[in-house]
PDB file of C-alpha atoms in Angstrom:
ATOM      1  CA  MET V   1      11.562 -25.371 -40.479  1.00 38.00           C
ATOM      2  CA  VAL V   2       9.111 -28.394 -41.623  1.00 41.00           C
ATOM      3  CA  ILE V   3       6.775 -30.234 -39.112  1.00 43.00           C
ATOM      4  CA  VAL V   4       7.187 -33.701 -40.060  1.00 46.00           C
ATOM      5  CA  ASP V   5       4.809 -36.612 -39.841  1.00 46.00           C
ATOM      6  CA  TYR V   6       7.493 -39.474 -38.426  1.00 46.00           C
ATOM      7  CA  THR V   7       7.414 -42.674 -40.145  1.00 44.00           C
ATOM      8  CA  LEU V   8      10.441 -44.766 -41.364  1.00 42.00           C
ATOM      9  CA  ASP V   9       9.681 -44.993 -44.449  1.00 43.00           C
ATOM     10  CA  TYR V  10      10.194 -41.310 -44.686  1.00 43.00           C
ATOM     11  CA  PHE V  11      13.570 -40.928 -43.286  1.00 48.00           C
ATOM     12  CA  ASP V  12      16.863 -42.433 -44.215  1.00 49.00           C
ATOM     13  CA  ALA V  13      16.882 -45.445 -41.251  1.00 46.00           C
ATOM     14  CA  ASP V  14      19.723 -47.914 -42.013  1.00 47.00           C
ATOM     15  CA  GLU V  15      17.558 -51.200 -42.858  1.00 47.00           C
ATOM     16  CA  ASP V  16      16.981 -52.836 -39.664  1.00 50.00           C
ATOM     17  CA  ASN V  17      14.697 -49.861 -38.976  1.00 57.00           C
ATOM     18  CA  ASP V  18      17.163 -49.217 -35.409  1.00 71.00           C
ATOM     19  CA  VAL V  19      15.964 -45.661 -34.779  1.00 79.00           C
ATOM     20  CA  ASP V  20      17.477 -44.333 -31.604  1.00 84.00           C
ATOM     21  CA  MET V  21      17.806 -41.120 -29.638  1.00 85.00           C
ATOM     22  CA  PHE V  22      21.108 -40.340 -31.542  1.00 87.00           C
ATOM     23  CA  ASP V  23      19.583 -40.296 -35.014  1.00 86.00           C
ATOM     24  CA  VAL V  24      15.930 -38.295 -32.866  1.00 83.00           C
ATOM     25  CA  LEU V  25      18.603 -35.614 -32.000  1.00 84.00           C
ATOM     26  CA  ASP V  26      20.403 -35.721 -35.596  1.00 85.00           C
ATOM     27  CA  TRP V  27      16.689 -34.982 -37.405  1.00 82.00           C
ATOM     28  CA  THR V  28      16.078 -31.932 -34.575  1.00 79.00           C
ATOM     29  CA  GLN V  29      20.103 -30.829 -35.781  1.00 77.00           C
ATOM     30  CA  ARG V  30      18.578 -31.194 -39.847  1.00 79.00           C
ATOM     31  CA  GLY V  31      15.991 -28.524 -38.839  1.00 77.00           C
ATOM     32  CA  PHE V  32      12.710 -31.134 -38.401  1.00 76.00           C
ATOM     33  CA  VAL V  33      10.516 -30.085 -35.349  1.00 72.00           C
ATOM     34  CA  LEU V  34       9.160 -33.958 -35.043  1.00 71.00           C
ATOM     35  CA  ALA V  35       5.987 -35.243 -33.625  1.00 68.00           C
ATOM     36  CA  ALA V  36       4.945 -38.774 -32.565  1.00 63.00           C
ATOM     37  CA  GLN V  37       1.212 -40.103 -34.354  1.00 63.00           C
ATOM     38  CA  SER V  38       0.226 -43.436 -34.251  1.00 59.00           C
ATOM     39  CA  SER V  39       0.250 -44.811 -37.729  1.00 59.00           C
ATOM     40  CA  GLN V  40       1.124 -48.226 -39.603  1.00 57.00           C
ATOM     41  CA  ALA V  41       4.875 -47.265 -40.967  1.00 55.00           C
ATOM     42  CA  ALA V  42       6.376 -45.515 -37.166  1.00 54.00           C
ATOM     43  CA  LEU V  43       8.619 -46.158 -35.055  1.00 54.00           C
ATOM     44  CA  VAL V  44       5.921 -47.670 -31.447  1.00 57.00           C
ATOM     45  CA  PRO V  45       5.066 -43.663 -30.185  1.00 68.00           C
ATOM     46  CA  ALA V  46       5.370 -44.834 -26.596  1.00 75.00           C
ATOM     47  CA  GLN V  47       8.957 -45.766 -27.623  1.00 80.00           C
ATOM     48  CA  PHE V  48       9.158 -42.301 -29.521  1.00 80.00           C
ATOM     49  CA  THR V  49       8.487 -40.306 -27.537  1.00 83.00           C
ATOM     50  CA  GLU V  50      10.228 -40.844 -24.678  1.00 86.00           C
ATOM     51  CA  TYR V  51      13.507 -40.544 -27.424  1.00 88.00           C
ATOM     52  CA  MET V  52      11.877 -37.263 -27.511  1.00 85.00           C
ATOM     53  CA  LYS V  53      11.640 -36.346 -24.250  1.00 87.00           C
ATOM     54  CA  ARG V  54      15.269 -36.953 -23.808  1.00 89.00           C
ATOM     55  CA  VAL V  55      16.203 -34.962 -27.117  1.00 87.00           C
ATOM     56  CA  TYR V  56      13.766 -31.894 -26.471  1.00 85.00           C
ATOM     57  CA  ASP V  57      14.439 -32.189 -22.938  1.00 86.00           C
ATOM     58  CA  PHE V  58      10.732 -32.655 -21.642  1.00 87.00           C
ATOM     59  CA  GLY V  59       9.356 -34.659 -19.501  1.00 88.00           C
ATOM     60  CA  THR V  60       8.813 -37.784 -16.646  1.00 89.00           C
ATOM     61  CA  LEU V  61      10.689 -40.637 -18.087  1.00 88.00           C
ATOM     62  CA  ILE V  62      10.110 -43.824 -17.350  1.00 85.00           C
ATOM     63  CA  ASN V  63      14.207 -44.658 -15.782  1.00 88.00           C
ATOM     64  CA  ARG V  64      16.372 -42.114 -15.601  1.00 90.00           C
ATOM     65  CA  ARG V  65      19.100 -45.067 -15.942  1.00 91.00           C
ATOM     66  CA  ASP V  66      18.357 -45.819 -19.255  1.00 91.00           C
ATOM     67  CA  PHE V  67      20.286 -43.043 -20.632  1.00 94.00           C
ATOM     68  CA  ASN V  68      19.423 -43.291 -23.981  1.00 92.00           C
ATOM     69  CA  GLY V  69      15.364 -44.688 -23.697  1.00 90.00           C
ATOM     70  CA  ASP V  70      15.557 -48.003 -25.281  1.00 88.00           C
ATOM     71  CA  GLY V  71      13.251 -49.246 -22.891  1.00 87.00           C
ATOM     72  CA  VAL V  72      16.491 -51.829 -21.445  1.00 88.00           C
ATOM     73  CA  ILE V  73      18.838 -51.387 -18.842  1.00 88.00           C
ATOM     74  CA  ASN V  74      22.364 -52.476 -19.638  1.00 91.00           C
ATOM     75  CA  SER V  75      25.515 -51.514 -20.321  1.00 93.00           C
ATOM     76  CA  SER V  76      24.725 -49.533 -23.387  1.00 94.00           C
ATOM     77  CA  ASP V  77      23.393 -47.338 -21.498  1.00 94.00           C
ATOM     78  CA  LEU V  78      26.370 -46.459 -19.540  1.00 95.00           C
ATOM     79  CA  ASN V  79      28.378 -46.637 -22.477  1.00 96.00           C
ATOM     80  CA  ASP V  80      26.270 -44.103 -24.656  1.00 96.00           C
ATOM     81  CA  PHE V  81      26.511 -41.735 -21.127  1.00 97.00           C
ATOM     82  CA  ASP V  82      30.262 -41.899 -21.286  1.00 98.00           C
ATOM     83  CA  ASP V  83      30.468 -40.759 -25.271  1.00 97.00           C
ATOM     84  CA  GLN V  84      28.682 -37.787 -24.628  1.00 96.00           C
ATOM     85  CA  TYR V  85      30.172 -37.095 -21.298  1.00 97.00           C
ATOM     86  CA  ALA V  86      33.269 -37.311 -23.439  1.00 97.00           C
ATOM     87  CA  LEU V  87      31.977 -34.801 -26.586  1.00 95.00           C
ATOM     88  CA  TYR V  88      30.319 -32.267 -24.324  1.00 95.00           C
ATOM     89  CA  SER V  89      31.888 -31.995 -20.688  1.00 97.00           C
ATOM     90  CA  GLY V  90      32.443 -28.307 -20.343  1.00 96.00           C
ATOM     91  CA  GLN V  91      29.912 -27.275 -22.233  1.00 94.00           C
ATOM     92  CA  SER V  92      26.597 -25.090 -21.929  1.00 91.00           C
ATOM     93  CA  ASN V  93      23.083 -25.316 -23.762  1.00 88.00           C
ATOM     94  CA  CYS V  94      23.087 -29.352 -23.241  1.00 90.00           C
ATOM     95  CA  ASN V  95      20.424 -31.497 -22.278  1.00 90.00           C
ATOM     96  CA  TRP V  96      19.977 -35.295 -21.250  1.00 93.00           C
ATOM     97  CA  VAL V  97      20.855 -36.512 -24.991  1.00 93.00           C
ATOM     98  CA  HIS V  98      24.329 -34.178 -24.369  1.00 93.00           C
ATOM     99  CA  GLY V  99      24.804 -36.140 -20.937  1.00 95.00           C
ATOM    100  CA  ASP V 100      23.176 -33.329 -18.823  1.00 95.00           C
ATOM    101  CA  VAL V 101      21.063 -35.216 -16.145  1.00 93.00           C
ATOM    102  CA  ASN V 102      20.799 -32.764 -14.079  1.00 92.00           C
ATOM    103  CA  GLY V 103      19.379 -30.536 -15.782  1.00 89.00           C
ATOM    104  CA  ASP V 104      21.511 -27.654 -15.291  1.00 90.00           C
ATOM    105  CA  HIS V 105      22.170 -27.312 -19.346  1.00 90.00           C
ATOM    106  CA  GLN V 106      25.621 -27.451 -18.290  1.00 93.00           C
ATOM    107  CA  VAL V 107      27.587 -31.091 -18.655  1.00 96.00           C
ATOM    108  CA  THR V 108      30.341 -31.116 -15.612  1.00 97.00           C
ATOM    109  CA  LEU V 109      31.744 -33.728 -13.060  1.00 97.00           C
ATOM    110  CA  SER V 110      28.501 -33.855 -11.139  1.00 97.00           C
ATOM    111  CA  ASP V 111      26.569 -35.543 -14.215  1.00 97.00           C
ATOM    112  CA  ALA V 112      28.789 -38.192 -14.339  1.00 97.00           C
ATOM    113  CA  THR V 113      29.390 -38.587 -10.983  1.00 96.00           C
ATOM    114  CA  ALA V 114      24.851 -38.633 -10.501  1.00 94.00           C
ATOM    115  CA  TYR V 115      24.422 -40.201 -13.670  1.00 95.00           C
ATOM    116  CA  HIS V 116      27.558 -43.814 -12.712  1.00 95.00           C
ATOM    117  CA  TRP V 117      25.836 -43.510  -8.669  1.00 92.00           C
ATOM    118  CA  TRP V 118      22.106 -44.056 -10.521  1.00 88.00           C
ATOM    119  CA  TYR V 119      23.716 -46.799 -12.566  1.00 89.00           C
ATOM    120  CA  ALA V 120      25.859 -48.629 -10.527  1.00 87.00           C
ATOM    121  CA  PHE V 121      23.101 -48.099  -6.992  1.00 80.00           C
ATOM    122  CA  GLN V 122      19.627 -47.554  -7.650  1.00 67.00           C
ATOM    123  CA  GLY V 123      18.479 -50.823  -8.736  1.00 61.00           C
ATOM    124  CA  GLY V 124      15.877 -51.096  -7.709  1.00 54.00           C
ATOM    125  CA  VAL V 125      15.223 -49.068  -4.714  1.00 50.00           C
ATOM    126  CA  ASN V 126      12.178 -46.355  -4.398  1.00 50.00           C
ATOM    127  CA  PRO V 127      11.864 -43.908  -4.810  1.00 57.00           C
ATOM    128  CA  PRO V 128      11.090 -45.332  -8.679  1.00 66.00           C
ATOM    129  CA  ASN V 129      13.987 -44.260 -10.513  1.00 79.00           C
ATOM    130  CA  VAL V 130      12.404 -41.369 -12.355  1.00 82.00           C
ATOM    131  CA  ALA V 131      13.651 -38.327 -13.551  1.00 85.00           C
ATOM    132  CA  ASN V 132      11.235 -35.223 -14.549  1.00 87.00           C
ATOM    133  CA  LEU V 133      12.693 -32.369 -17.384  1.00 87.00           C
ATOM    134  CA  GLY V 134      10.767 -30.103 -17.119  1.00 85.00           C
ATOM    135  CA  ASN V 135       8.395 -28.869 -19.361  1.00 84.00           C
ATOM    136  CA  ALA V 136       9.143 -28.601 -23.397  1.00 75.00           C
ATOM    137  CA  ASN V 137      11.251 -26.100 -24.727  1.00 69.00           C
ATOM    138  CA  PRO V 138      12.075 -26.689 -28.390  1.00 64.00           C
ATOM    139  CA  ASP V 139      15.132 -24.360 -28.063  1.00 66.00           C
ATOM    140  CA  ASN V 140      16.247 -27.086 -25.932  1.00 64.00           C
ATOM    141  CA  ALA V 141      16.780 -29.526 -29.219  1.00 60.00           C
ATOM    142  CA  LEU V 142      17.799 -27.050 -32.001  1.00 61.00           C
ATOM    143  CA  THR V 143      20.757 -25.189 -29.714  1.00 65.00           C
ATOM    144  CA  ARG V 144      23.965 -26.747 -30.454  1.00 70.00           C
ATOM    145  CA  PRO V 145      26.280 -26.867 -27.236  1.00 76.00           C
ATOM    146  CA  ASP V 146      28.984 -24.332 -26.401  1.00 70.00           C
TER     147      ASP V 146
END
């Protein structure tokens, strides 16, 4: 394993520096252990932290409707969830990034039902749309779904 001080100059992000939670997942799957630290070239640390929470499956998400963690709730969240659900439905060893929104490490119909309900009906109601994924477990990001 390599511990990396993440900066956009270091990784092979595209020219627009568009980095998302799926890039973070890819880096962890390639063996990097990621940490967010302020630097001039780093992605906004708060945003990068949101991506890491979804990949490492830990902590409190700002808004569970924002599936991809980009800070905007729009159709991309629904599309990203549906794409992940289609890929990982019926599999175990899964995290939020794979579509396991209820925290049981399996992607099932209950995850799809919950996410679609949150997306459609939980706009501005109380309680807030936070999701607590629990404590960090580095194995969550490093174990591929079954």
